[in-house]
Every structure is written in structure tokens, then in C-alpha cells.
Tab-separated table of C-alpha atoms in Angstrom:
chain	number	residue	atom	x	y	z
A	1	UNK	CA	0.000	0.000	0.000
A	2	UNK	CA	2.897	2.054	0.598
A	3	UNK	CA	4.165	1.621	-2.612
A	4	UNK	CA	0.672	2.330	-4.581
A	5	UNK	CA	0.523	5.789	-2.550
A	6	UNK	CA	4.050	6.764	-4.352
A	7	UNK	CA	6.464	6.161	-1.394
A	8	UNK	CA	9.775	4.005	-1.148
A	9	UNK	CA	8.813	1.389	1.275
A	10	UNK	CA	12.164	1.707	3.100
A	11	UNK	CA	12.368	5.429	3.398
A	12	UNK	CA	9.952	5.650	6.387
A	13	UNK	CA	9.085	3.407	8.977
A	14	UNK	CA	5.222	2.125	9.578
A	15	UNK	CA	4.451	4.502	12.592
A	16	UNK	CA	6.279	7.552	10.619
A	17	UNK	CA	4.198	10.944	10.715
A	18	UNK	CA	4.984	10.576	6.499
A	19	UNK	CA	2.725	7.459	6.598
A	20	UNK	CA	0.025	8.911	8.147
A	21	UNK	CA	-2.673	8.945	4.856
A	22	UNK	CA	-1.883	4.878	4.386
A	23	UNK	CA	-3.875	3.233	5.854
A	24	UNK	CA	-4.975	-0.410	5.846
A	25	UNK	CA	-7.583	-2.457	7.869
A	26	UNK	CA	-4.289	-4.845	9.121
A	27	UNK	CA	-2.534	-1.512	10.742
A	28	UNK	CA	-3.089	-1.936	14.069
A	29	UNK	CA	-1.616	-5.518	13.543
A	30	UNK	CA	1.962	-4.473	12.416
A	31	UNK	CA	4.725	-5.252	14.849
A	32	UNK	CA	7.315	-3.037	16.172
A	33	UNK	CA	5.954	-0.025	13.888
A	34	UNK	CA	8.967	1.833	14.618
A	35	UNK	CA	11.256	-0.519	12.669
A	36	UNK	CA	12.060	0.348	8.857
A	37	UNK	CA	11.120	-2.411	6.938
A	38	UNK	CA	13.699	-5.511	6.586
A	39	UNK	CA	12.578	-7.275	3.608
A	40	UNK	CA	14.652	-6.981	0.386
A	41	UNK	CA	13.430	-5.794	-2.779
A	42	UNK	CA	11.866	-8.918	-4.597
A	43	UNK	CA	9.450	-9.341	-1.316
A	44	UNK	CA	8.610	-5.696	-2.018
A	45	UNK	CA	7.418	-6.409	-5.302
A	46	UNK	CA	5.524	-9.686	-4.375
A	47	UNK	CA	3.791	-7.397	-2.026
A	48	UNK	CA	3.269	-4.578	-4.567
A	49	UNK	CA	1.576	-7.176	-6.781
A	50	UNK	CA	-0.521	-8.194	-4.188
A	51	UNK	CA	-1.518	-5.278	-3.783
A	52	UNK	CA	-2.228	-4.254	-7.428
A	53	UNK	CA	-4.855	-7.415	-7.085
A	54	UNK	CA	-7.014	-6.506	-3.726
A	55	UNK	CA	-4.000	-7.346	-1.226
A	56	UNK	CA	-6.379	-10.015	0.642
A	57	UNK	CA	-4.501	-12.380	2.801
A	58	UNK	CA	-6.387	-15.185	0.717
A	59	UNK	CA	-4.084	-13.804	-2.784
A	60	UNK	CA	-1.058	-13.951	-0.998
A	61	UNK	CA	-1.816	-17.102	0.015
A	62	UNK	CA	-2.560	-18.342	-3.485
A	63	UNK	CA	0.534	-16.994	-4.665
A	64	UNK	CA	2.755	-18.405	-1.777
A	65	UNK	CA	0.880	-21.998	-2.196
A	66	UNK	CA	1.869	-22.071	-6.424
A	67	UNK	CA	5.191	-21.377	-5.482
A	68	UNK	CA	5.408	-24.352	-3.208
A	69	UNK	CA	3.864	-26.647	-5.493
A	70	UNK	CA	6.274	-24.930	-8.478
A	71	UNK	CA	9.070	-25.732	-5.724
A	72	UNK	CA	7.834	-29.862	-5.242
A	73	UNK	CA	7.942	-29.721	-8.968
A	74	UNK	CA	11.668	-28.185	-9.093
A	75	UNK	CA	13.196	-30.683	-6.392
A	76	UNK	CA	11.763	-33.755	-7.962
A	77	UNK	CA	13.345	-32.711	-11.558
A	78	UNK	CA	16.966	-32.616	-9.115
A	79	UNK	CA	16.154	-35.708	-7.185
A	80	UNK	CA	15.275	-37.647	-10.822
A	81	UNK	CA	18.685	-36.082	-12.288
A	82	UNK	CA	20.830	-36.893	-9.454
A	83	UNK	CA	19.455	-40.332	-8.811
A	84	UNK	CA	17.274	-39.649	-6.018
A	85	UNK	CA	13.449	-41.008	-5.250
A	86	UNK	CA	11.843	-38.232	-6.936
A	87	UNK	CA	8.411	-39.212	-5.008
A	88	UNK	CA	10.010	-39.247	-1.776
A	89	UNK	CA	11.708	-35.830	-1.975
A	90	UNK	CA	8.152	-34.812	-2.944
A	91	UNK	CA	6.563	-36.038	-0.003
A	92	UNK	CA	9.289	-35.034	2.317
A	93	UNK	CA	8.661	-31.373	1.356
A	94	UNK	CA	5.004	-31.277	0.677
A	95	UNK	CA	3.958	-33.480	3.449
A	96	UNK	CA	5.787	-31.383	6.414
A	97	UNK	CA	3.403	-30.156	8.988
A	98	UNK	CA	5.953	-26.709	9.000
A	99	UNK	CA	5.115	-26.140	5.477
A	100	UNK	CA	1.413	-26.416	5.761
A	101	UNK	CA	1.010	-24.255	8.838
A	102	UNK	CA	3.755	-21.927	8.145
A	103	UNK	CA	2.430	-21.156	4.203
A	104	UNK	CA	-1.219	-22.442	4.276
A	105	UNK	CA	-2.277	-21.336	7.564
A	106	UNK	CA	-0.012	-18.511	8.854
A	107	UNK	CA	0.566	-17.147	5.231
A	108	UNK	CA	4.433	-16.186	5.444
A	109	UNK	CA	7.009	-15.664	2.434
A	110	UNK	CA	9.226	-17.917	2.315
A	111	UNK	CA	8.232	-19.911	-0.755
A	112	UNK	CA	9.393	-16.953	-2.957
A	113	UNK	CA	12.857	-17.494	-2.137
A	114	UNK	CA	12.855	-21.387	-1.814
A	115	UNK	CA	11.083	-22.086	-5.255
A	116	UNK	CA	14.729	-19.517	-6.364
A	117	UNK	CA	17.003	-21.583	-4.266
A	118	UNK	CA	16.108	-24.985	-5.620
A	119	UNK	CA	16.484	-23.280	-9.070
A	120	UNK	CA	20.002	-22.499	-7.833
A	121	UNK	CA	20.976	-26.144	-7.774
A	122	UNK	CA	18.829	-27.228	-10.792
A	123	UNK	CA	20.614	-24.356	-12.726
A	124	UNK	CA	24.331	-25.093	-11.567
A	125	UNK	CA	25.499	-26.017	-15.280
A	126	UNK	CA	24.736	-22.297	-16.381
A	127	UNK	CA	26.642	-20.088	-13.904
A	128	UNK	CA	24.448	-17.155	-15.014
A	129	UNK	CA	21.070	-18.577	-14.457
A	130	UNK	CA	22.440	-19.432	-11.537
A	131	UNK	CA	23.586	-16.399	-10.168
A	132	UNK	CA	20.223	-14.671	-10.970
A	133	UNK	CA	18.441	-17.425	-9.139
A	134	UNK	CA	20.473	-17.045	-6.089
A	135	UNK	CA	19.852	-13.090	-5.825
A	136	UNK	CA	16.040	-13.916	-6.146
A	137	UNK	CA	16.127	-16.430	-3.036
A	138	UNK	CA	18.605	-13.910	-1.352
A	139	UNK	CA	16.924	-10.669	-2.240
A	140	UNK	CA	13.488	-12.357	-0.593
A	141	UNK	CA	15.410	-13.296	2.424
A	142	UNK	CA	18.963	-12.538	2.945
A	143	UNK	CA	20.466	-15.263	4.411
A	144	UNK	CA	21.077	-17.503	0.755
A	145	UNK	CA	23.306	-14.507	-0.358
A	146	UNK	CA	26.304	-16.390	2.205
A	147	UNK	CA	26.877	-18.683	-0.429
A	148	UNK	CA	27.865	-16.311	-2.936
A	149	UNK	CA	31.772	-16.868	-2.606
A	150	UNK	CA	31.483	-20.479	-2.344
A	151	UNK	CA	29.747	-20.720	-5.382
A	152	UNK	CA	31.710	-18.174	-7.074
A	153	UNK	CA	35.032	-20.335	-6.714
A	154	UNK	CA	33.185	-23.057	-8.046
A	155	UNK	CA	30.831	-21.999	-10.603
A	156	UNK	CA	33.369	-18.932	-11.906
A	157	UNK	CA	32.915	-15.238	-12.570
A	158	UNK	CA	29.926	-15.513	-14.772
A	159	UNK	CA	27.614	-17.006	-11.427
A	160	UNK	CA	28.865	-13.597	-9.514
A	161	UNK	CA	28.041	-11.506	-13.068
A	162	UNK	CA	24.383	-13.035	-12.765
A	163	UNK	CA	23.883	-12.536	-9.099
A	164	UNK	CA	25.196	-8.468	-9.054
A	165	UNK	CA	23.247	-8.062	-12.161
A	166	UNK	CA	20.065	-9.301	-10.872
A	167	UNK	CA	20.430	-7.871	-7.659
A	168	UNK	CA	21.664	-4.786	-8.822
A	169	UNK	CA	18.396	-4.038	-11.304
A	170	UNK	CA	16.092	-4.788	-8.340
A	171	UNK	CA	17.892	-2.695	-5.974
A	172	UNK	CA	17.191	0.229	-8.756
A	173	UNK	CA	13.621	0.713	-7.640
A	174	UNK	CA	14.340	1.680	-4.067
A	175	UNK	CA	18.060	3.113	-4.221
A	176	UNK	CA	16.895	6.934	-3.442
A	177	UNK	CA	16.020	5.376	0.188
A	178	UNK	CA	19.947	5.441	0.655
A	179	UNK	CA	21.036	3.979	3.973
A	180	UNK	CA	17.336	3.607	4.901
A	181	UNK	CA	18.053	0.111	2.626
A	182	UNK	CA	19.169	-1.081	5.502
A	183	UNK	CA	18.214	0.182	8.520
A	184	UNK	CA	15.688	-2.688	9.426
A	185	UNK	CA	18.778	-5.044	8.812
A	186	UNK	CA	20.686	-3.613	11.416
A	187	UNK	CA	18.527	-3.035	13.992
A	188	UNK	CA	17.304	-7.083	13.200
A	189	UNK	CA	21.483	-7.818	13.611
A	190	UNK	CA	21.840	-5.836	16.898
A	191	UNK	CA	18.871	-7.035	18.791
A	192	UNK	CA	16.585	-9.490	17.829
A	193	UNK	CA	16.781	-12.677	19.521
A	194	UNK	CA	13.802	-16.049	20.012
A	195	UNK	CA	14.435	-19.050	21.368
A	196	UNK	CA	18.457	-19.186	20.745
A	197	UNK	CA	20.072	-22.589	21.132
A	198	UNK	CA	23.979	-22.443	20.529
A	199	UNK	CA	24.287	-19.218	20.877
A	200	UNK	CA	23.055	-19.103	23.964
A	201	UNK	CA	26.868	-20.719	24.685
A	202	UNK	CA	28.440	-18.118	23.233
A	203	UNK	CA	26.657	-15.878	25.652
A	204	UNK	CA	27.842	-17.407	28.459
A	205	UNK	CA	31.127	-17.135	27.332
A	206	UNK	CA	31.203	-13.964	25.887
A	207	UNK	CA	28.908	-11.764	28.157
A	208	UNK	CA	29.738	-8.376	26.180
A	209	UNK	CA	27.222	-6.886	24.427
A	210	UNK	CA	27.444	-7.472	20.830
A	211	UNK	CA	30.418	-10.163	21.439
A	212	UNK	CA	28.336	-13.161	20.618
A	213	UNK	CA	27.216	-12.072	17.791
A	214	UNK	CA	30.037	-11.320	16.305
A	215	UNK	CA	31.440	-14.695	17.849
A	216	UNK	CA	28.660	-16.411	15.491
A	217	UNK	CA	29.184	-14.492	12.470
A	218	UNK	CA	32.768	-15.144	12.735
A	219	UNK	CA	32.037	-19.140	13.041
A	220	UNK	CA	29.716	-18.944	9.741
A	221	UNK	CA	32.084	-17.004	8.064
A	222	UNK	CA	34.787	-19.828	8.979
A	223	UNK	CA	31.996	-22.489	7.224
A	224	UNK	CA	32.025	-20.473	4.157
A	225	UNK	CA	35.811	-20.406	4.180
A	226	UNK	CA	35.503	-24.169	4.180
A	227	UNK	CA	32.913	-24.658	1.658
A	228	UNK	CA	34.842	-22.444	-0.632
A	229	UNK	CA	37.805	-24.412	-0.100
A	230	UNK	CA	36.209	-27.342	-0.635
A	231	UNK	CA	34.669	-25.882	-3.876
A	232	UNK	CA	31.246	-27.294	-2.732
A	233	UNK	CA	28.590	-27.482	-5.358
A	234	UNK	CA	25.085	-25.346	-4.746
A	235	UNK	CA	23.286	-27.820	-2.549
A	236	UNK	CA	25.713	-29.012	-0.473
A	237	UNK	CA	27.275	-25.279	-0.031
A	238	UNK	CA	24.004	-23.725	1.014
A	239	UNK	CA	23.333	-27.612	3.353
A	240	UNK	CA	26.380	-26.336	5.062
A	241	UNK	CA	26.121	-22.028	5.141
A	242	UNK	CA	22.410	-22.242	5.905
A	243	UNK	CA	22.467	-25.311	8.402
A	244	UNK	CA	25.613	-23.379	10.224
A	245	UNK	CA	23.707	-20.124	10.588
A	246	UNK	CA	20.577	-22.036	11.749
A	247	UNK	CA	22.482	-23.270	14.378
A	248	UNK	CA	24.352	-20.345	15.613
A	249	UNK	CA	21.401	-17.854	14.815
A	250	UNK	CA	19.808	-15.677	18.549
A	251	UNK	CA	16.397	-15.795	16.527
A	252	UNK	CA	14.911	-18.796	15.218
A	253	UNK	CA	11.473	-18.440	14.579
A	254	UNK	CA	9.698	-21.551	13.421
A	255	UNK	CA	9.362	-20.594	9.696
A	256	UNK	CA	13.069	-20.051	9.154
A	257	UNK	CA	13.890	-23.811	8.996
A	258	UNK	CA	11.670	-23.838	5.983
A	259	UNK	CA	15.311	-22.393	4.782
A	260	UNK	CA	16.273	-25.948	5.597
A	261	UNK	CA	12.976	-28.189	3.873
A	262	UNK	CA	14.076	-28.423	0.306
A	263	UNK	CA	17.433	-29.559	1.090
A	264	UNK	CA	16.476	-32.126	3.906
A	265	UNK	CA	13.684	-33.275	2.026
A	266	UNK	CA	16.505	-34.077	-0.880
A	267	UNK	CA	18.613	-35.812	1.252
A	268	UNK	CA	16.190	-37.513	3.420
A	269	UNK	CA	18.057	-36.000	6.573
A	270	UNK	CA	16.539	-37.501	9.554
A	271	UNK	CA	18.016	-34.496	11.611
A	272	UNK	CA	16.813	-31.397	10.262
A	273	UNK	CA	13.440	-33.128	9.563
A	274	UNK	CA	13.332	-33.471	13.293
A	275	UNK	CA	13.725	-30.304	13.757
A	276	UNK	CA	11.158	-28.652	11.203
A	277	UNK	CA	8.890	-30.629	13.961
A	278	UNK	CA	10.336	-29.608	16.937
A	279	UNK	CA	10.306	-25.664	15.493
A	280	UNK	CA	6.735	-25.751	16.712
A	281	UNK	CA	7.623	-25.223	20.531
A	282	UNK	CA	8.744	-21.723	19.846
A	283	UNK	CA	5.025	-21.521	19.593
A	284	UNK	CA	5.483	-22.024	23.528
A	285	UNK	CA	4.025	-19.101	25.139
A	286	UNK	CA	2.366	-17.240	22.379
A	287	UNK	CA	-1.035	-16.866	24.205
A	288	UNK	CA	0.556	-14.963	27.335
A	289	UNK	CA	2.208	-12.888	24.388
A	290	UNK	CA	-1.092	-11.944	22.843
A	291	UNK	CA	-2.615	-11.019	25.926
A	292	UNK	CA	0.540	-9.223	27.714
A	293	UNK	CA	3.145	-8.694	24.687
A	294	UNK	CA	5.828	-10.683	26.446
A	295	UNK	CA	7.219	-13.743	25.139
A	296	UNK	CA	8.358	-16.160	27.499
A	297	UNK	CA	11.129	-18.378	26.343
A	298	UNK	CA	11.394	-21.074	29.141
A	299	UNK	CA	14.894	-22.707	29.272
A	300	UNK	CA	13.331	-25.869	28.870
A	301	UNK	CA	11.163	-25.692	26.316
A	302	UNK	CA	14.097	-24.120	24.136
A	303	UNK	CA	16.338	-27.343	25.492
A	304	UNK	CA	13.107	-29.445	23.645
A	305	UNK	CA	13.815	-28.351	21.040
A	306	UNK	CA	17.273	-28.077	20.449
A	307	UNK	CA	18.720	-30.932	22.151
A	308	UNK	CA	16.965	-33.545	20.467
A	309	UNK	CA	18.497	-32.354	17.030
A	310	UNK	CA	22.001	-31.529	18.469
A	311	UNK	CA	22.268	-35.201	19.953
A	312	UNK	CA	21.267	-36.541	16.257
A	313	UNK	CA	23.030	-33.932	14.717
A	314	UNK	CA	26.428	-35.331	16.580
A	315	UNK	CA	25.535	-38.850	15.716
A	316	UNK	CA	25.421	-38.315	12.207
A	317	UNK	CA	28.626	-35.801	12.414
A	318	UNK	CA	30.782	-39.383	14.125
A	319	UNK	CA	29.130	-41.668	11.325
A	320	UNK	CA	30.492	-39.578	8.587
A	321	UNK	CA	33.688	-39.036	10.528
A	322	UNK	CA	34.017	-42.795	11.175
A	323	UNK	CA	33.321	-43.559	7.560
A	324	UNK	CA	36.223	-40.648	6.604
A	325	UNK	CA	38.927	-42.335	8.557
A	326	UNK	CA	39.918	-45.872	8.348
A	327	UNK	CA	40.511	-48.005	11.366
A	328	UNK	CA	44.326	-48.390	11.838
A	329	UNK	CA	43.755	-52.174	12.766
A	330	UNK	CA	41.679	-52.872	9.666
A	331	UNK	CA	44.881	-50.734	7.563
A	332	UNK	CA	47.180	-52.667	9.130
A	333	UNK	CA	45.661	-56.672	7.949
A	334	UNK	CA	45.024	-54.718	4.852
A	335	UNK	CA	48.376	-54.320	4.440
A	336	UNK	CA	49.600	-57.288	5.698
A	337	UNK	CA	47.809	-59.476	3.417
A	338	UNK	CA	49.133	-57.384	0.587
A	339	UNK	CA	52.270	-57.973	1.675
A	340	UNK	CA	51.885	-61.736	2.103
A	341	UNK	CA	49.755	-61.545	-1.299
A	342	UNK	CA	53.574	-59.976	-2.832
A	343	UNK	CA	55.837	-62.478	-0.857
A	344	UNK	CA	53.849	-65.385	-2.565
A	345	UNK	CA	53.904	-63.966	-6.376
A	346	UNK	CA	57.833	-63.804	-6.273
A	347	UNK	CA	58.080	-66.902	-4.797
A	348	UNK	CA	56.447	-68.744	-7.775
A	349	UNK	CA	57.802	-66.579	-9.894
């Protein structure tokens, strides 16, 4: 609506005096008012063009639902070319309980950018495609956009060409705003925080104001650094980037391991399937929030729901590390019977 009446959508906050003459039957409904809006430009025009059509909850719905079937449709086309069970990928994704009351029932975004990230790892064999695919999914959400120098070192200069030019032309739109781009962002960085599970650790240990956060953005950053050394391909780069920063994130509302669906419903992963069901206790508390505004957290509901995937998370980390490095007794017959295998061939030679 903001955008129909004229206005850059990130110039003024909801609450501004400038906003005053916009006005929608959902504005006493907006939370913290006084924040500039976070969401990047290609979530500003999906809600322009919801607006353009009535900008009922119902049509955003519609739209959000097409985008998850489109996605189904995009991650069985991967699973069929990579040798996967197409149909189980499928029901993996379409199936989850997260999806269905996270898009269906509580109407949020998400499926803009995840219907772009799957097209990230469909595209991988045209860098360029690529790179405009990943600056869709990253320019509806931010967080995909940490993959871009992994990706870059493997898919080459023409992936990063594709992802600045994309970005760059929907930037255009809303680049008078200036550093009102953004604002949101950085208040979002400096002080948000629900239900926190690892980094509550980092707290503990690093009780200085912003410390922690830092602390966390310095351990993703070290991920990336590995991915990129490893020259990772797309879906196992943004498995790793997007996994690490779901683990070290302060905020984790339940919809942001959606992030996480596509992926785990490719590979089947037992773990972070777990936890697109256990997301649902930061639902704890949510009635004493509508009727008082604060959230309670509860230390053990938060352990619920992130110690369960931790302890599965650590048994898959020792199977792969087990299957990595070979047992030193097993190396050693090995090599025995080799060398009884060449003591036997000379002697009948």
C-alpha cells in the first residue's frame, strides 16, 4: 500500500508521521511499527503485486501456495537427475506439517525465495542462471546470499556476473532510500533474539554486548571459508552455510527452517526433519504474548527443542567421521595381506 501511494517502502518506517494517509484495515496488527522495513526488494514487489490485485490475505496465500507446489515440482526434476526417489523428496517437502502451517495457515514468504534456491541447484550447469536465481532467493530473504563466494570459486565469474546483475536491477527501484536500505537489517542484527540454542553458549562465554554475535558471524564465516575451499557445489554449499547459521542464529522463529525443507527433504536427513517438527515449541508461550506482549522463552522448552536435534546432529557428524577415517587395525591386515599376497607372487615366480 505504501508503494501504490508513491512512497519508497524503506524510506519511512510504519508509525512515521509521512505514513500517516496509508492506511490499511491490518494496521493496528503491524509489529514493532517503529522498525524500517527488513525485507529486500523482490518481497517488495511480491507485495506490490498483491496489492495491485485486492491485497487479501487469501491472494497472498494463493501466490505463496503455487510457489510451493512450483518448488515440489523443481526438487523432484533434481532428485530424478541426481538419482534420487523423486516421489520421496516430494513427499518429504510437501507433506511437512511446518510447510502447511507456516504457508497455508499462517501465510508467510518464504516460498518466494525457496522455489529460487532450488532453481540455484537445478541451474548449476549455467553459472548465469544461476547467479540470478540465487539473488532472487537472497533478495526475498537474505540469508542464501552467504553462499555467494562459495559458489563463485566453483561456478566462476559468470555465477557472480548473474547474481550483481540481478540484484543490482532490483535494488534500482528503491536506491533513493539510501542507507534507509538497511536500517531494518541492522537493527534485526543488533537485537533481535527467540528461542536461541547455541548461541546461547556463546553468551555465556562472551557476556559483552554485541560479542556473541560477532562470535557467530565469525564461526559462519569460517563455514564459508571451508565450503569455498572445498569448492562445494550449490546444494551441499548452502546444506552447510544455511544449516551453520541455523544453528548459531539468537532468533529462530519456526518458519526459518523452511530455509532448511528443500534440502532435507533431498537428502532424506533424519536431523533437520526433526527439527522442522520440533520448530513448533517456539510456539510455547504465544497466548501470554497476545494477551501481555511478552514472550516467554522457558529454558526448557528451548532445550526441547534443540537438544533432540544436536544429539542426532552429533551422531550423524561421528558416522560420517568414522566412515572418513579408516581403522588403523583394519589398515594394518590390509596391508599385511598385501604384503603376504607380494611375498607369494615372487616366490612362484
Amino acid at each position: 500500500q505504501v508503494q501504490l501511494a508513491g512512497i519508497n517502502p524503506y524510506r519511512y518506517a510504519p508509525a512515521a508521521a509521512e505514513l500517516a494517509k496509508v492506511t490499511t484495515v491490518y494496521q493496528g496488527l503491524i509489529n514493532n511499527p517503529g522498525v524500517h522495513t527488513i525485507y529486500p526488494p523482490l518481497a517488495q514487489l511480491a507485495f506490490l503485486a498483491i496489492a495491485l490485485v485486492g491485497g487479501a490475505i487469501f491472494q497472498a496465500k494463493l501466490l505463496w501456495l503455487g510457489l510451493d507446489l512450483g518448488t515440489a515440482w523443481l526438487l523432484g526434476r533434481v532428485a530424478s537427475i541426481t538419482g534420487r526417489s523423486r516421489r520421496l523428496t516430494q513427499l518429504l517437502y510437501l507433506w511437512s506439517p511446518l510447510l502447511v502451517v507456516e504457508v497455508a495457515w499462517s501465510g508467510h514468504m518464504e516460498p518466494l525465495g525457496l522455489f529460487a534456491m532450488v532453481l540455484v541447484i537445478l541451474l548449476a550447469r549455467t553459472p548465469i542462471s544461476a547467479g540470478a536465481a540465487l539473488a532472487l532467493a537472497a533478495l526475498t530473504k537474505f540469508a542464501p546470499a552467504a553462499v555467494v563466494p562459495t559458489l563463485t570459486r566453483r561456478l566462476g565469474w559468470r555465477f557472480l556476473l548473474g547474481f550483481a546483475a540481478t540484484a543490482g536491477l532490483l535494488y534500482a527501484p528503491y536506491a533513493m532510500a539510501g542507507r534507509s536500505l538497511f536500517a531494518g537489517l541492522g537493527t534485526y542484527a543488533e537485537h533481535w533474539w527467540f528461542m536461541k540454542g547455541p548461541f546461547t553458549l556463546l553468551e555465556a562465554a562472551l557476556p559483552w554486548a554485541m560479542a556473541p554475535r560477532y562470535a557467530a558471524g565469525a564461526l559462519v564465516l569460517v563455514v564459508i571459508a571451508w565450503t569455498m575451499w572445498q569448492r562445494y557445489p550449490p546444494e551441499r554449499a548452502l546444506f552447510w552455510v544455511l544449516g551453520a547459521g541455523m544453528i548459531l542464529t539468537p532468533t529462530l522463529h519456526p518458519w526459518y527452517v523452511l530455509w532448511m525443507l528443500p534440502i532435507a527433504a533431498l537428502r532424506a536427513s533424519r536431523t533437520w526433519i526433526l527439527l522442522t517438527g520440533l520448530s513448533f515449541l517456539g510456539y510455547f508461550g504465544l497466548s501470554s504474548y497476545q494477551d501481555t506482549g511478552v514472550w516467554s522463552q522457558p529454558v526448557l522448552v528451548r532445550l526441547l527443542l534443540w537438544a533432540p536435534f544436536l544429539i542426532l546432529l552429533a551422531i550423524d557428524a561421528a558416522k560420517v567421521w568414522n566412515e572418513r577415517v579408516p581403522d588403523p587395525t583394519a589398515l594394518t591386515a590390509r596391508q599385511g595381506n598385501a604384503r603376504s599376497a607380494g611375498g607369494e607372487e615372487r616366490r612362484q615366480r
